[in-house]
């Protein structure tokens, strides 16, 4: 695996989506019908000892450039390693909005570039 995107911003679906996330958390990418790529986080089961089902929630979606780069790989369900690499809490930003950044690793042959 090689880095496909070193750092891409996630457009959060709501500001409270940054609660209970940490650097290095694994994420999943999913292509939506409208062409956007959603960033999915699996929450661990609420019951002790891992009993129960994990829940998936949409953290947000990728921007236009990252979507164009990864659309082919996500549509083909290529094996990607997606991790949180930076979290900017809302209280540290003038705008008052939290920000989350991810990195994406995978096989570069699965990525479509402008020329292909």
PDB file of C-alpha atoms in Angstrom:
ATOM      1  CA  UNK A   1       0.000   0.000   0.000  1.00  0.00           C
ATOM      2  CA  UNK A   2       1.094   3.503  -0.775  1.00  0.00           C
ATOM      3  CA  UNK A   3      -0.277   6.880   0.263  1.00  0.00           C
ATOM      4  CA  UNK A   4      -2.954   8.053  -2.141  1.00  0.00           C
ATOM      5  CA  UNK A   5      -3.928  11.108  -0.100  1.00  0.00           C
ATOM      6  CA  UNK A   6      -1.682  12.303   2.709  1.00  0.00           C
ATOM      7  CA  UNK A   7      -4.238  14.642   4.251  1.00  0.00           C
ATOM      8  CA  UNK A   8      -7.777  15.417   3.121  1.00  0.00           C
ATOM      9  CA  UNK A   9     -10.409  17.406   4.954  1.00  0.00           C
ATOM     10  CA  UNK A  10     -13.713  15.768   5.825  1.00  0.00           C
ATOM     11  CA  UNK A  11     -16.792  17.965   5.482  1.00  0.00           C
ATOM     12  CA  UNK A  12     -18.578  17.006   8.686  1.00  0.00           C
ATOM     13  CA  UNK A  13     -22.301  16.263   8.572  1.00  0.00           C
ATOM     14  CA  UNK A  14     -22.720  17.915  11.980  1.00  0.00           C
ATOM     15  CA  UNK A  15     -20.354  19.523  14.510  1.00  0.00           C
ATOM     16  CA  UNK A  16     -20.965  16.891  17.193  1.00  0.00           C
ATOM     17  CA  UNK A  17     -19.526  14.169  14.913  1.00  0.00           C
ATOM     18  CA  UNK A  18     -16.072  14.795  16.408  1.00  0.00           C
ATOM     19  CA  UNK A  19     -17.087  13.420  19.807  1.00  0.00           C
ATOM     20  CA  UNK A  20     -15.501  10.082  20.693  1.00  0.00           C
ATOM     21  CA  UNK A  21     -13.117   9.988  17.743  1.00  0.00           C
ATOM     22  CA  UNK A  22      -9.346   9.712  18.019  1.00  0.00           C
ATOM     23  CA  UNK A  23      -6.271   9.955  15.861  1.00  0.00           C
ATOM     24  CA  UNK A  24      -5.680   6.714  14.015  1.00  0.00           C
ATOM     25  CA  UNK A  25      -9.310   5.593  14.108  1.00  0.00           C
ATOM     26  CA  UNK A  26     -10.089   3.370  11.107  1.00  0.00           C
ATOM     27  CA  UNK A  27     -12.738   4.626   8.716  1.00  0.00           C
ATOM     28  CA  UNK A  28     -14.486   3.349   5.605  1.00  0.00           C
ATOM     29  CA  UNK A  29     -15.303   5.175   2.382  1.00  0.00           C
ATOM     30  CA  UNK A  30     -18.581   4.600   0.586  1.00  0.00           C
ATOM     31  CA  UNK A  31     -19.741   6.020  -2.752  1.00  0.00           C
ATOM     32  CA  UNK A  32     -23.228   7.520  -2.498  1.00  0.00           C
ATOM     33  CA  UNK A  33     -25.833   7.707  -5.267  1.00  0.00           C
ATOM     34  CA  UNK A  34     -25.261  11.468  -5.618  1.00  0.00           C
ATOM     35  CA  UNK A  35     -21.568  10.866  -6.423  1.00  0.00           C
ATOM     36  CA  UNK A  36     -20.184  12.002  -3.068  1.00  0.00           C
ATOM     37  CA  UNK A  37     -17.906   9.788  -1.012  1.00  0.00           C
ATOM     38  CA  UNK A  38     -19.086   9.396   2.565  1.00  0.00           C
ATOM     39  CA  UNK A  39     -16.646   8.816   5.389  1.00  0.00           C
ATOM     40  CA  UNK A  40     -18.072   6.104   7.669  1.00  0.00           C
ATOM     41  CA  UNK A  41     -17.068   5.413  11.257  1.00  0.00           C
ATOM     42  CA  UNK A  42     -17.951   2.159  13.011  1.00  0.00           C
ATOM     43  CA  UNK A  43     -18.722   2.690  16.700  1.00  0.00           C
ATOM     44  CA  UNK A  44     -17.904  -0.183  19.041  1.00  0.00           C
ATOM     45  CA  UNK A  45     -20.762  -2.083  20.696  1.00  0.00           C
ATOM     46  CA  UNK A  46     -22.225  -0.425  23.790  1.00  0.00           C
ATOM     47  CA  UNK A  47     -22.315  -3.643  25.796  1.00  0.00           C
ATOM     48  CA  UNK A  48     -19.214  -4.886  27.627  1.00  0.00           C
ATOM     49  CA  UNK A  49     -16.868  -7.533  26.192  1.00  0.00           C
ATOM     50  CA  UNK A  50     -17.802  -6.643  22.604  1.00  0.00           C
ATOM     51  CA  UNK A  51     -21.281  -8.127  22.885  1.00  0.00           C
ATOM     52  CA  UNK A  52     -23.713  -6.669  20.402  1.00  0.00           C
ATOM     53  CA  UNK A  53     -23.428  -5.028  17.032  1.00  0.00           C
ATOM     54  CA  UNK A  54     -21.166  -2.156  16.107  1.00  0.00           C
ATOM     55  CA  UNK A  55     -22.990   0.829  14.646  1.00  0.00           C
ATOM     56  CA  UNK A  56     -21.977   2.724  11.556  1.00  0.00           C
ATOM     57  CA  UNK A  57     -22.397   6.468  11.342  1.00  0.00           C
ATOM     58  CA  UNK A  58     -21.528   8.966   8.636  1.00  0.00           C
ATOM     59  CA  UNK A  59     -18.800  11.283   9.869  1.00  0.00           C
ATOM     60  CA  UNK A  60     -19.003  13.447   6.760  1.00  0.00           C
ATOM     61  CA  UNK A  61     -17.970  13.424   3.116  1.00  0.00           C
ATOM     62  CA  UNK A  62     -14.867  14.198   1.082  1.00  0.00           C
ATOM     63  CA  UNK A  63     -14.320  17.320  -0.965  1.00  0.00           C
ATOM     64  CA  UNK A  64     -14.441  17.458  -4.751  1.00  0.00           C
ATOM     65  CA  UNK A  65     -10.729  16.844  -5.449  1.00  0.00           C
ATOM     66  CA  UNK A  66     -10.446  13.856  -3.098  1.00  0.00           C
ATOM     67  CA  UNK A  67     -13.702  12.450  -4.466  1.00  0.00           C
ATOM     68  CA  UNK A  68     -12.464  12.658  -8.055  1.00  0.00           C
ATOM     69  CA  UNK A  69      -9.197  10.970  -7.124  1.00  0.00           C
ATOM     70  CA  UNK A  70     -10.788   8.108  -5.165  1.00  0.00           C
ATOM     71  CA  UNK A  71     -14.132   7.603  -6.924  1.00  0.00           C
ATOM     72  CA  UNK A  72     -12.928   4.748  -9.126  1.00  0.00           C
ATOM     73  CA  UNK A  73     -11.235   2.882  -6.256  1.00  0.00           C
ATOM     74  CA  UNK A  74     -14.250   3.246  -3.960  1.00  0.00           C
ATOM     75  CA  UNK A  75     -16.665   2.179  -6.707  1.00  0.00           C
ATOM     76  CA  UNK A  76     -14.519  -0.922  -7.344  1.00  0.00           C
ATOM     77  CA  UNK A  77     -14.426  -1.618  -3.578  1.00  0.00           C
ATOM     78  CA  UNK A  78     -10.628  -1.580  -3.650  1.00  0.00           C
ATOM     79  CA  UNK A  79      -8.841  -2.255  -0.380  1.00  0.00           C
ATOM     80  CA  UNK A  80      -8.122   1.128   1.199  1.00  0.00           C
ATOM     81  CA  UNK A  81      -6.631   2.047   4.558  1.00  0.00           C
ATOM     82  CA  UNK A  82      -8.378   5.183   5.823  1.00  0.00           C
ATOM     83  CA  UNK A  83      -7.329   6.760   9.127  1.00  0.00           C
ATOM     84  CA  UNK A  84      -7.870  10.005  11.020  1.00  0.00           C
ATOM     85  CA  UNK A  85      -4.607  11.977  10.964  1.00  0.00           C
ATOM     86  CA  UNK A  86      -5.663  15.309  12.476  1.00  0.00           C
ATOM     87  CA  UNK A  87      -8.518  16.698  14.551  1.00  0.00           C
ATOM     88  CA  UNK A  88      -9.001  20.431  15.056  1.00  0.00           C
ATOM     89  CA  UNK A  89     -11.527  20.953  17.873  1.00  0.00           C
ATOM     90  CA  UNK A  90     -14.076  23.738  17.480  1.00  0.00           C
ATOM     91  CA  UNK A  91     -12.758  25.671  20.482  1.00  0.00           C
ATOM     92  CA  UNK A  92      -9.360  26.093  18.780  1.00  0.00           C
ATOM     93  CA  UNK A  93     -10.775  27.584  15.588  1.00  0.00           C
ATOM     94  CA  UNK A  94     -11.946  31.155  15.039  1.00  0.00           C
ATOM     95  CA  UNK A  95     -14.867  29.927  12.916  1.00  0.00           C
ATOM     96  CA  UNK A  96     -16.060  27.697  15.759  1.00  0.00           C
ATOM     97  CA  UNK A  97     -16.273  24.648  13.488  1.00  0.00           C
ATOM     98  CA  UNK A  98     -14.373  21.439  14.190  1.00  0.00           C
ATOM     99  CA  UNK A  99     -12.318  19.905  11.393  1.00  0.00           C
ATOM    100  CA  UNK A 100     -11.178  16.350  10.759  1.00  0.00           C
ATOM    101  CA  UNK A 101      -8.499  15.247   8.313  1.00  0.00           C
ATOM    102  CA  UNK A 102      -7.895  11.736   6.981  1.00  0.00           C
ATOM    103  CA  UNK A 103      -5.199   9.904   5.063  1.00  0.00           C
ATOM    104  CA  UNK A 104      -5.941   7.241   2.478  1.00  0.00           C
ATOM    105  CA  UNK A 105      -3.565   4.457   1.509  1.00  0.00           C
ATOM    106  CA  UNK A 106      -4.072   1.886  -1.216  1.00  0.00           C
ATOM    107  CA  UNK A 107      -2.879   0.561  -4.541  1.00  0.00           C
ATOM    108  CA  UNK A 108      -2.112   3.473  -6.895  1.00  0.00           C
ATOM    109  CA  UNK A 109      -3.288   1.443  -9.908  1.00  0.00           C
ATOM    110  CA  UNK A 110      -6.862   1.674  -8.527  1.00  0.00           C
ATOM    111  CA  UNK A 111      -6.820   5.472  -8.660  1.00  0.00           C
ATOM    112  CA  UNK A 112      -8.004   7.314 -11.733  1.00  0.00           C
ATOM    113  CA  UNK A 113      -5.970  10.354 -12.692  1.00  0.00           C
ATOM    114  CA  UNK A 114      -6.957  13.124 -15.104  1.00  0.00           C
ATOM    115  CA  UNK A 115      -5.315  11.371 -18.024  1.00  0.00           C
ATOM    116  CA  UNK A 116      -7.025   7.985 -17.570  1.00  0.00           C
TER     117      UNK A 116
END
